[in-house]
Amino acid sequence: MGQEKLDYRKTFVLGLGFFSVSIVWPVYNSFVPIMLENYIKSTTLIGAVMTIDNLFAVIFQPIFGALSDKTNTRFGRRMPYLLIGVPLAAIFCSLIPSANSLPMLMTFVILMNFAMSIFRAPTVALMPDVTPSHLRSKANGVINFMGGLAAVIAYGLGGFLYKKGTAYPFYMSSIIMTMALILLYIFIKEPEIVEEKAKVKNKEKDIDKSKSLLFILFAIFFWFTGFNAVETFFSLYGQYELGIDPGKASMILTSFSLSFLIFAIPAGFVGTKLGRKKTILLGIVGALTVFTLLIFVKNISAMIVLLIIGGMFWAFININSYPMVVEMAPKGGVGTYTGYYYFFSSCAAIVSPILFGWIRDMAHSYKPLFIYSCIAFGAALFCMLFVKHGDFTNKNYTEEDLKFMKENI
């Protein structure tokens, strides 16, 4: 078992699910505000509309994740949600640029966001379903790499296509989503025997494991709180504190994202070798150190170097946290626990920009940005110290389960 290797070909195919999700949001976030501006003059209202995706993630992703655990069809547990959600999302995504009124635009935006919520948690839950526990950090590294690659394509190719026609980036996203679904349906076989044995062992309730779950979920909330503030306000921080234009500030922050993309797969190897908890703790301490230095560093070149290092540590955290959460799931509960993960990360995406916005208004300055981020990562570090479960153990799998996983991933 310890010598078993990840099948990268199938894992890349599996990553197409996350790729299809990640191709949509950069296009949506880049161009929908421009369309909304034709009807809404209030930036606050436009910002409120643009939080619908996170609001739906908090409400619907846990629901559909849990429902997929209980689903049993000839297409599998997760696949029915993809077969319904992806085509609907693709249709409504492609219709957004055709809207010629605010009610029509809002209808397509809301329906697309709802359709995306149907399949996101079940799609992510596919990975732990068909991947042995000790390979999940590596697999998650590949899948997040695919997501990062999708974002790069969406920003690069989407911007080029938008100049040719405002609808083209949306058509591109819809086509790629549909093609990814077809490939997933053809090449990924969902397990059946693992689920059927779940009901017997699901009844064991481990209080200590529940405490670990709660602490890691709050850790996830806090580190996304710190990250989302920097992601949201760094352009304004650059403009007002560094004296550079927002476009250049955005390019500086891109070094963080590119670093995450580069280190996504290596972070999975580190988590497998060192252990998930130790790798996450290393990542938090590293990120905390980087953001502490960024409180004082104003030199652009030095900031880029620090952000590249920070992207590496962010990969250590992000790649290994989801596998830790689903490792604690009872058999048959992976979709539910995937929903928990997205509930807490999405809550942070909603709360953090508002909270730091209030702090900025009180301070009349963007100087507290990295202090705020450090406090959030410090809280995440504190929570992680109490997490006692989530590293790989094969005791929950029968030989038959392991044989099936070995044959299918």
CSV table of C-alpha atoms in Angstrom, one decimal:
chain,number,residue,atom,x,y,z
A,1,MET,CA,0.0,0.0,0.0
A,2,GLY,CA,2.8,2.5,0.9
A,3,GLN,CA,4.4,1.9,-2.5
A,4,GLU,CA,1.2,2.6,-4.5
A,5,LYS,CA,1.6,5.6,-6.8
A,6,LEU,CA,-0.9,8.2,-8.0
A,7,ASP,CA,-2.2,7.7,-11.6
A,8,TYR,CA,-1.6,11.2,-12.9
A,9,ARG,CA,-3.4,10.7,-16.1
A,10,LYS,CA,-6.7,9.9,-14.3
A,11,THR,CA,-6.1,12.5,-11.7
A,12,PHE,CA,-5.7,15.2,-14.4
A,13,VAL,CA,-9.0,14.0,-15.9
A,14,LEU,CA,-10.5,14.2,-12.4
A,15,GLY,CA,-9.0,17.8,-12.2
A,16,LEU,CA,-11.1,18.8,-15.2
A,17,GLY,CA,-14.1,19.1,-12.8
A,18,PHE,CA,-12.3,21.7,-10.8
A,19,PHE,CA,-10.9,23.2,-14.1
A,20,SER,CA,-14.5,23.7,-15.4
A,21,VAL,CA,-15.5,25.5,-12.1
A,22,SER,CA,-12.3,27.7,-12.1
A,23,ILE,CA,-12.7,28.7,-15.8
A,24,VAL,CA,-16.0,30.5,-15.1
A,25,TRP,CA,-15.2,32.7,-12.1
A,26,PRO,CA,-12.4,34.9,-13.6
A,27,VAL,CA,-14.6,35.6,-16.6
A,28,TYR,CA,-17.6,36.2,-14.4
A,29,ASN,CA,-15.7,38.5,-12.0
A,30,SER,CA,-14.0,40.4,-14.7
A,31,PHE,CA,-16.9,41.2,-17.1
A,32,VAL,CA,-20.2,40.9,-15.2
A,33,PRO,CA,-19.4,44.1,-13.2
A,34,ILE,CA,-18.9,46.0,-16.5
A,35,MET,CA,-22.4,44.8,-17.6
A,36,LEU,CA,-23.9,45.7,-14.3
A,37,GLU,CA,-22.5,49.2,-14.5
A,38,ASN,CA,-24.8,49.8,-17.5
A,39,TYR,CA,-27.8,49.6,-15.2
A,40,ILE,CA,-26.5,50.2,-11.7
A,41,LYS,CA,-24.5,53.3,-10.8
A,42,SER,CA,-23.8,52.4,-7.1
A,43,THR,CA,-20.5,50.5,-6.7
A,44,THR,CA,-21.8,49.2,-3.4
A,45,LEU,CA,-24.8,47.6,-5.1
A,46,ILE,CA,-22.6,46.1,-7.8
A,47,GLY,CA,-20.3,44.7,-5.1
A,48,ALA,CA,-23.4,43.2,-3.4
A,49,VAL,CA,-24.4,41.5,-6.6
A,50,MET,CA,-20.9,40.1,-7.0
A,51,THR,CA,-21.1,38.4,-3.6
A,52,ILE,CA,-24.0,36.2,-4.8
A,53,ASP,CA,-21.6,33.3,-5.6
A,54,ASN,CA,-20.2,33.2,-2.1
A,55,LEU,CA,-23.7,33.6,-0.6
A,56,PHE,CA,-24.9,30.6,-2.7
A,57,ALA,CA,-21.8,28.7,-1.7
A,58,VAL,CA,-22.6,29.1,2.0
A,59,ILE,CA,-26.3,28.2,1.5
A,60,PHE,CA,-26.4,25.5,-1.2
A,61,GLN,CA,-23.0,23.8,-1.4
A,62,PRO,CA,-23.4,22.1,2.0
A,63,ILE,CA,-26.9,21.0,1.0
A,64,PHE,CA,-25.9,19.5,-2.4
A,65,GLY,CA,-22.7,18.0,-0.9
A,66,ALA,CA,-24.8,16.2,1.7
A,67,LEU,CA,-27.5,15.2,-0.8
A,68,SER,CA,-24.8,13.6,-3.0
A,69,ASP,CA,-23.8,11.4,-0.1
A,70,LYS,CA,-27.3,9.9,0.0
A,71,THR,CA,-27.7,9.7,-3.8
A,72,ASN,CA,-27.6,6.2,-5.4
A,73,THR,CA,-28.2,6.0,-9.2
A,74,ARG,CA,-26.8,4.1,-12.1
A,75,PHE,CA,-24.8,7.2,-12.9
A,76,GLY,CA,-23.2,7.2,-9.4
A,77,ARG,CA,-23.5,9.5,-6.5
A,78,ARG,CA,-21.8,12.7,-7.6
A,79,MET,CA,-22.2,12.4,-11.4
A,80,PRO,CA,-26.0,13.2,-11.4
A,81,TYR,CA,-25.2,16.6,-10.0
A,82,LEU,CA,-22.6,17.3,-12.6
A,83,LEU,CA,-25.0,16.0,-15.4
A,84,ILE,CA,-27.7,18.5,-14.2
A,85,GLY,CA,-25.6,21.4,-12.9
A,86,VAL,CA,-22.9,21.7,-15.6
A,87,PRO,CA,-25.2,22.0,-18.7
A,88,LEU,CA,-27.5,24.5,-16.8
A,89,ALA,CA,-24.5,26.6,-15.7
A,90,ALA,CA,-23.1,26.5,-19.3
A,91,ILE,CA,-26.4,27.6,-20.7
A,92,PHE,CA,-27.0,30.5,-18.3
A,93,CYS,CA,-23.3,31.6,-18.5
A,94,SER,CA,-23.6,31.9,-22.3
A,95,LEU,CA,-26.9,33.8,-21.9
A,96,ILE,CA,-25.4,36.5,-19.6
A,97,PRO,CA,-24.0,38.7,-22.3
A,98,SER,CA,-27.3,38.6,-24.3
A,99,ALA,CA,-29.2,40.3,-21.5
A,100,ASN,CA,-30.6,43.7,-22.5
A,101,SER,CA,-32.2,44.7,-19.2
A,102,LEU,CA,-31.3,44.5,-15.5
A,103,PRO,CA,-34.0,42.0,-14.6
A,104,MET,CA,-32.9,39.7,-17.4
A,105,LEU,CA,-29.2,40.1,-16.5
A,106,MET,CA,-30.0,39.4,-12.8
A,107,THR,CA,-32.1,36.3,-13.7
A,108,PHE,CA,-29.2,34.8,-15.7
A,109,VAL,CA,-26.6,35.7,-13.0
A,110,ILE,CA,-28.7,34.1,-10.2
A,111,LEU,CA,-29.6,31.0,-12.2
A,112,MET,CA,-25.9,30.5,-13.2
A,113,ASN,CA,-24.8,30.9,-9.6
A,114,PHE,CA,-27.4,28.4,-8.5
A,115,ALA,CA,-26.4,25.9,-11.2
A,116,MET,CA,-22.8,26.2,-10.2
A,117,SER,CA,-23.8,25.5,-6.6
A,118,ILE,CA,-25.5,22.2,-7.6
A,119,PHE,CA,-22.3,20.5,-8.8
A,120,ARG,CA,-19.3,22.2,-7.1
A,121,ALA,CA,-19.3,20.2,-3.8
A,122,PRO,CA,-20.1,16.9,-5.5
A,123,THR,CA,-17.4,17.5,-8.1
A,124,VAL,CA,-14.7,18.1,-5.4
A,125,ALA,CA,-16.0,15.1,-3.5
A,126,LEU,CA,-15.1,12.9,-6.4
A,127,MET,CA,-11.4,13.1,-5.6
A,128,PRO,CA,-11.5,11.5,-2.1
A,129,ASP,CA,-14.2,9.1,-3.4
A,130,VAL,CA,-11.8,7.5,-5.8
A,131,THR,CA,-8.4,8.3,-4.3
A,132,PRO,CA,-6.8,6.4,-1.5
A,133,SER,CA,-6.3,8.5,1.6
A,134,HIS,CA,-2.5,8.6,1.5
A,135,LEU,CA,-2.5,9.9,-2.1
A,136,ARG,CA,-5.1,12.7,-1.6
A,137,SER,CA,-2.6,15.5,-0.9
A,138,LYS,CA,-0.8,14.7,-4.2
A,139,ALA,CA,-4.1,14.5,-6.0
A,140,ASN,CA,-5.4,17.7,-4.5
A,141,GLY,CA,-2.1,19.4,-5.7
A,142,VAL,CA,-2.8,18.3,-9.2
A,143,ILE,CA,-6.5,19.4,-9.0
A,144,ASN,CA,-5.6,22.8,-7.7
A,145,PHE,CA,-2.9,23.2,-10.3
A,146,MET,CA,-5.7,22.5,-12.9
A,147,GLY,CA,-7.8,25.2,-11.2
A,148,GLY,CA,-5.0,27.7,-11.3
A,149,LEU,CA,-4.3,26.9,-14.9
A,150,ALA,CA,-7.9,27.5,-15.7
A,151,ALA,CA,-7.8,30.9,-14.0
A,152,VAL,CA,-4.6,31.8,-16.1
A,153,ILE,CA,-6.4,30.8,-19.3
A,154,ALA,CA,-9.5,32.6,-18.4
A,155,TYR,CA,-7.7,35.9,-17.6
A,156,GLY,CA,-5.4,35.7,-20.6
A,157,LEU,CA,-7.6,34.2,-23.3
A,158,GLY,CA,-10.8,35.7,-21.8
A,159,GLY,CA,-9.3,39.2,-22.1
A,160,PHE,CA,-8.2,38.6,-25.7
A,161,LEU,CA,-11.7,37.2,-26.6
A,162,TYR,CA,-13.5,40.1,-24.9
A,163,LYS,CA,-11.8,42.5,-27.3
A,164,LYS,CA,-13.2,40.5,-30.2
A,165,GLY,CA,-16.7,40.3,-28.7
A,166,THR,CA,-18.1,40.8,-25.2
A,167,ALA,CA,-19.9,37.4,-25.4
A,168,TYR,CA,-16.9,35.3,-26.5
A,169,PRO,CA,-15.3,34.7,-23.0
A,170,PHE,CA,-18.7,33.5,-21.7
A,171,TYR,CA,-19.0,31.1,-24.7
A,172,MET,CA,-15.5,29.9,-24.1
A,173,SER,CA,-16.3,29.1,-20.5
A,174,SER,CA,-19.5,27.3,-21.4
A,175,ILE,CA,-17.8,25.2,-24.1
A,176,ILE,CA,-14.9,24.2,-21.8
A,177,MET,CA,-17.3,23.3,-19.0
A,178,THR,CA,-19.3,21.0,-21.3
A,179,MET,CA,-16.2,19.3,-22.7
A,180,ALA,CA,-14.8,18.7,-19.2
A,181,LEU,CA,-18.1,17.1,-18.2
A,182,ILE,CA,-18.0,14.7,-21.2
A,183,LEU,CA,-14.4,13.7,-20.4
A,184,LEU,CA,-15.3,13.2,-16.7
A,185,TYR,CA,-18.3,11.1,-17.6
A,186,ILE,CA,-16.3,8.9,-20.0
A,187,PHE,CA,-13.1,8.3,-17.9
A,188,ILE,CA,-14.1,8.5,-14.2
A,189,LYS,CA,-15.8,5.6,-12.6
A,190,GLU,CA,-17.4,6.2,-9.2
A,191,PRO,CA,-17.0,3.5,-6.5
A,192,GLU,CA,-20.0,1.6,-5.4
A,193,ILE,CA,-18.6,-1.0,-2.9
A,194,VAL,CA,-17.0,1.7,-0.6
A,195,GLU,CA,-20.4,3.4,-0.1
A,196,GLU,CA,-22.3,0.2,0.6
A,197,LYS,CA,-20.1,-0.7,3.6
A,198,ALA,CA,-20.4,2.8,5.0
A,199,LYS,CA,-23.6,2.4,6.9
A,200,VAL,CA,-22.2,-0.2,9.3
A,201,LYS,CA,-19.3,2.0,10.4
A,202,ASN,CA,-21.0,5.4,10.2
A,203,LYS,CA,-22.5,4.9,13.7
A,204,GLU,CA,-19.3,5.4,15.6
A,205,LYS,CA,-19.2,8.9,16.9
A,206,ASP,CA,-15.7,10.1,18.0
A,207,ILE,CA,-15.9,13.2,20.1
A,208,ASP,CA,-12.2,13.9,19.8
A,209,LYS,CA,-12.5,13.7,16.0
A,210,SER,CA,-15.4,16.1,16.1
A,211,LYS,CA,-13.3,18.6,18.1
A,212,SER,CA,-10.5,18.3,15.5
A,213,LEU,CA,-13.0,18.9,12.7
A,214,LEU,CA,-14.3,22.1,14.4
A,215,PHE,CA,-10.8,23.5,15.0
A,216,ILE,CA,-9.7,22.9,11.4
A,217,LEU,CA,-12.9,24.4,10.0
A,218,PHE,CA,-12.3,27.5,12.1
A,219,ALA,CA,-8.6,27.5,11.0
A,220,ILE,CA,-9.8,27.4,7.4
A,221,PHE,CA,-12.1,30.3,8.1
A,222,PHE,CA,-9.3,32.4,9.7
A,223,TRP,CA,-6.6,31.8,7.0
A,224,PHE,CA,-9.1,32.6,4.3
A,225,THR,CA,-10.1,35.7,6.2
A,226,GLY,CA,-6.5,36.8,6.1
A,227,PHE,CA,-6.0,35.8,2.5
A,228,ASN,CA,-9.2,37.4,1.2
A,229,ALA,CA,-8.5,40.8,2.7
A,230,VAL,CA,-5.1,40.9,0.9
A,231,GLU,CA,-6.6,39.6,-2.3
A,232,THR,CA,-9.4,42.2,-2.3
A,233,PHE,CA,-7.6,45.3,-1.1
A,234,PHE,CA,-4.0,44.9,-2.3
A,235,SER,CA,-4.6,47.1,-5.4
A,236,LEU,CA,-5.9,49.9,-3.2
A,237,TYR,CA,-3.1,49.3,-0.7
A,238,GLY,CA,-0.6,49.7,-3.6
A,239,GLN,CA,-2.3,52.9,-4.7
A,240,TYR,CA,-2.5,54.7,-1.4
A,241,GLU,CA,0.4,53.2,0.6
A,242,LEU,CA,3.0,52.4,-2.0
A,243,GLY,CA,2.1,55.2,-4.5
A,244,ILE,CA,1.7,52.9,-7.5
A,245,ASP,CA,-1.3,52.5,-9.8
A,246,PRO,CA,-3.8,49.7,-9.1
A,247,GLY,CA,-2.9,47.9,-12.3
A,248,LYS,CA,0.7,47.6,-11.3
A,249,ALA,CA,-0.3,46.5,-7.8
A,250,SER,CA,-2.5,43.8,-9.3
A,251,MET,CA,0.4,42.5,-11.3
A,252,ILE,CA,2.6,42.4,-8.2
A,253,LEU,CA,0.0,40.3,-6.4
A,254,THR,CA,-0.1,38.0,-9.5
A,255,SER,CA,3.4,36.8,-8.3
A,256,PHE,CA,1.6,35.2,-5.2
A,257,SER,CA,-1.0,33.4,-7.4
A,258,LEU,CA,1.6,32.2,-9.9
A,259,SER,CA,3.8,30.9,-7.0
A,260,PHE,CA,0.8,29.0,-5.7
A,261,LEU,CA,0.3,27.5,-9.1
A,262,ILE,CA,3.9,26.4,-9.4
A,263,PHE,CA,4.0,24.9,-5.9
A,264,ALA,CA,0.6,23.3,-5.9
A,265,ILE,CA,1.8,19.8,-6.9
A,266,PRO,CA,5.1,19.9,-4.8
A,267,ALA,CA,3.0,20.9,-1.8
A,268,GLY,CA,1.1,17.6,-2.2
A,269,PHE,CA,4.4,15.7,-2.1
A,270,VAL,CA,5.5,17.6,1.0
A,271,GLY,CA,2.2,16.9,2.7
A,272,THR,CA,2.5,13.2,1.9
A,273,LYS,CA,6.1,13.0,3.1
A,274,LEU,CA,5.9,15.3,6.1
A,275,GLY,CA,2.3,14.8,7.1
A,276,ARG,CA,-0.6,17.1,6.4
A,277,LYS,CA,-0.8,18.8,9.8
A,278,LYS,CA,2.9,19.6,10.0
A,279,THR,CA,2.9,20.9,6.4
A,280,ILE,CA,-0.1,23.2,7.1
A,281,LEU,CA,1.6,24.4,10.3
A,282,LEU,CA,4.8,25.1,8.3
A,283,GLY,CA,2.7,26.9,5.8
A,284,ILE,CA,0.9,29.1,8.4
A,285,VAL,CA,4.1,30.0,10.1
A,286,GLY,CA,5.7,30.8,6.8
A,287,ALA,CA,2.8,32.9,5.6
A,288,LEU,CA,2.6,34.7,9.0
A,289,THR,CA,6.3,35.5,8.7
A,290,VAL,CA,5.9,36.8,5.1
A,291,PHE,CA,2.9,39.0,6.0
A,292,THR,CA,4.6,40.3,9.1
A,293,LEU,CA,7.6,41.4,6.9
A,294,LEU,CA,5.2,43.0,4.4
A,295,ILE,CA,3.9,45.4,7.1
A,296,PHE,CA,7.3,47.1,7.0
A,297,VAL,CA,8.7,46.4,3.4
A,298,LYS,CA,7.8,49.0,0.8
A,299,ASN,CA,10.4,48.1,-1.8
A,300,ILE,CA,8.5,46.7,-4.8
A,301,SER,CA,11.2,44.1,-5.8
A,302,ALA,CA,11.4,42.9,-2.2
A,303,MET,CA,7.6,42.6,-2.0
A,304,ILE,CA,7.5,40.5,-5.1
A,305,VAL,CA,10.1,38.1,-3.6
A,306,LEU,CA,8.1,37.9,-0.4
A,307,LEU,CA,4.9,37.3,-2.2
A,308,ILE,CA,6.5,34.5,-4.2
A,309,ILE,CA,7.6,32.9,-1.0
A,310,GLY,CA,4.1,33.5,0.5
A,311,GLY,CA,2.5,31.8,-2.5
A,312,MET,CA,4.6,28.7,-1.7
A,313,PHE,CA,3.5,28.6,1.9
A,314,TRP,CA,-0.2,29.3,0.8
A,315,ALA,CA,0.1,26.1,-1.3
A,316,PHE,CA,1.3,24.1,1.7
A,317,ILE,CA,-1.8,25.2,3.6
A,318,ASN,CA,-4.4,25.0,0.9
A,319,ILE,CA,-3.4,21.8,-0.8
A,320,ASN,CA,-3.4,19.8,2.4
A,321,SER,CA,-6.4,21.2,4.3
A,322,TYR,CA,-9.2,19.7,2.2
A,323,PRO,CA,-7.7,16.2,2.4
A,324,MET,CA,-7.5,16.7,6.2
A,325,VAL,CA,-11.2,17.6,6.4
A,326,VAL,CA,-12.4,14.6,4.4
A,327,GLU,CA,-10.1,12.3,6.2
A,328,MET,CA,-12.2,12.9,9.3
A,329,ALA,CA,-15.5,12.2,7.4
A,330,PRO,CA,-17.3,9.0,8.3
A,331,LYS,CA,-17.7,6.7,5.3
A,332,GLY,CA,-20.5,8.0,3.2
A,333,GLY,CA,-20.0,11.5,4.5
A,334,VAL,CA,-17.4,12.9,2.1
A,335,GLY,CA,-19.9,15.2,0.3
A,336,THR,CA,-21.2,16.6,3.6
A,337,TYR,CA,-17.7,17.3,4.8
A,338,THR,CA,-16.8,18.9,1.5
A,339,GLY,CA,-19.8,21.2,2.1
A,340,TYR,CA,-18.4,22.1,5.5
A,341,TYR,CA,-15.1,23.1,4.0
A,342,TYR,CA,-16.8,25.4,1.4
A,343,PHE,CA,-19.2,26.8,4.0
A,344,PHE,CA,-16.3,28.1,6.2
A,345,SER,CA,-14.1,29.2,3.3
A,346,SER,CA,-17.0,31.0,1.7
A,347,CYS,CA,-18.1,32.6,5.0
A,348,ALA,CA,-14.6,34.1,5.2
A,349,ALA,CA,-14.9,35.5,1.6
A,350,ILE,CA,-18.1,37.2,2.6
A,351,VAL,CA,-17.1,38.5,6.1
A,352,SER,CA,-13.5,39.5,5.5
A,353,PRO,CA,-13.8,42.2,2.9
A,354,ILE,CA,-16.6,43.8,4.9
A,355,LEU,CA,-14.7,43.6,8.2
A,356,PHE,CA,-11.5,45.0,6.8
A,357,GLY,CA,-13.5,47.7,4.9
A,358,TRP,CA,-14.9,48.8,8.3
A,359,ILE,CA,-11.4,48.8,9.9
A,360,ARG,CA,-10.0,50.8,6.9
A,361,ASP,CA,-12.8,53.4,7.4
A,362,MET,CA,-12.1,53.6,11.1
A,363,ALA,CA,-8.3,54.0,10.5
A,364,HIS,CA,-8.7,56.2,7.4
A,365,SER,CA,-5.8,54.2,5.9
A,366,TYR,CA,-4.9,50.9,4.3
A,367,LYS,CA,-1.9,50.5,6.5
A,368,PRO,CA,-3.6,47.9,8.8
A,369,LEU,CA,-4.0,45.4,5.9
A,370,PHE,CA,-1.1,43.1,6.6
A,371,ILE,CA,-1.6,43.5,10.4
A,372,TYR,CA,-5.2,42.3,10.0
A,373,SER,CA,-3.9,39.4,7.8
A,374,CYS,CA,-1.3,38.5,10.5
A,375,ILE,CA,-3.9,38.4,13.2
A,376,ALA,CA,-6.1,36.1,11.1
A,377,PHE,CA,-3.3,33.7,10.3
A,378,GLY,CA,-2.3,33.8,14.0
A,379,ALA,CA,-5.8,32.7,14.9
A,380,ALA,CA,-5.6,29.9,12.3
A,381,LEU,CA,-2.3,28.8,13.8
A,382,PHE,CA,-3.9,28.7,17.3
A,383,CYS,CA,-6.8,26.6,16.0
A,384,MET,CA,-4.5,24.1,14.1
A,385,LEU,CA,-2.6,23.3,17.3
A,386,PHE,CA,-5.7,21.6,18.6
A,387,VAL,CA,-6.3,19.5,15.5
A,388,LYS,CA,-5.4,15.8,16.3
A,389,HIS,CA,-6.9,14.0,13.3
A,390,GLY,CA,-6.8,14.2,9.6
A,391,ASP,CA,-3.5,12.7,8.6
A,392,PHE,CA,-3.6,9.5,6.6
A,393,THR,CA,-4.7,6.3,8.2
A,394,ASN,CA,-5.9,3.3,6.2
A,395,LYS,CA,-7.7,1.7,9.2
A,396,ASN,CA,-11.1,2.8,7.8
A,397,TYR,CA,-10.6,0.9,4.6
A,398,THR,CA,-11.1,-2.8,4.0
A,399,GLU,CA,-8.8,-4.7,1.6
A,400,GLU,CA,-11.7,-4.7,-0.9
A,401,ASP,CA,-12.0,-0.9,-0.7
A,402,LEU,CA,-8.3,-0.4,-1.2
A,403,LYS,CA,-8.3,-2.9,-4.2
A,404,PHE,CA,-11.1,-0.9,-5.8
A,405,MET,CA,-9.4,2.4,-5.3
A,406,LYS,CA,-6.1,1.0,-6.7
A,407,GLU,CA,-7.9,-0.2,-9.8
A,408,ASN,CA,-9.7,3.1,-10.4
A,409,ILE,CA,-7.2,5.9,-9.7
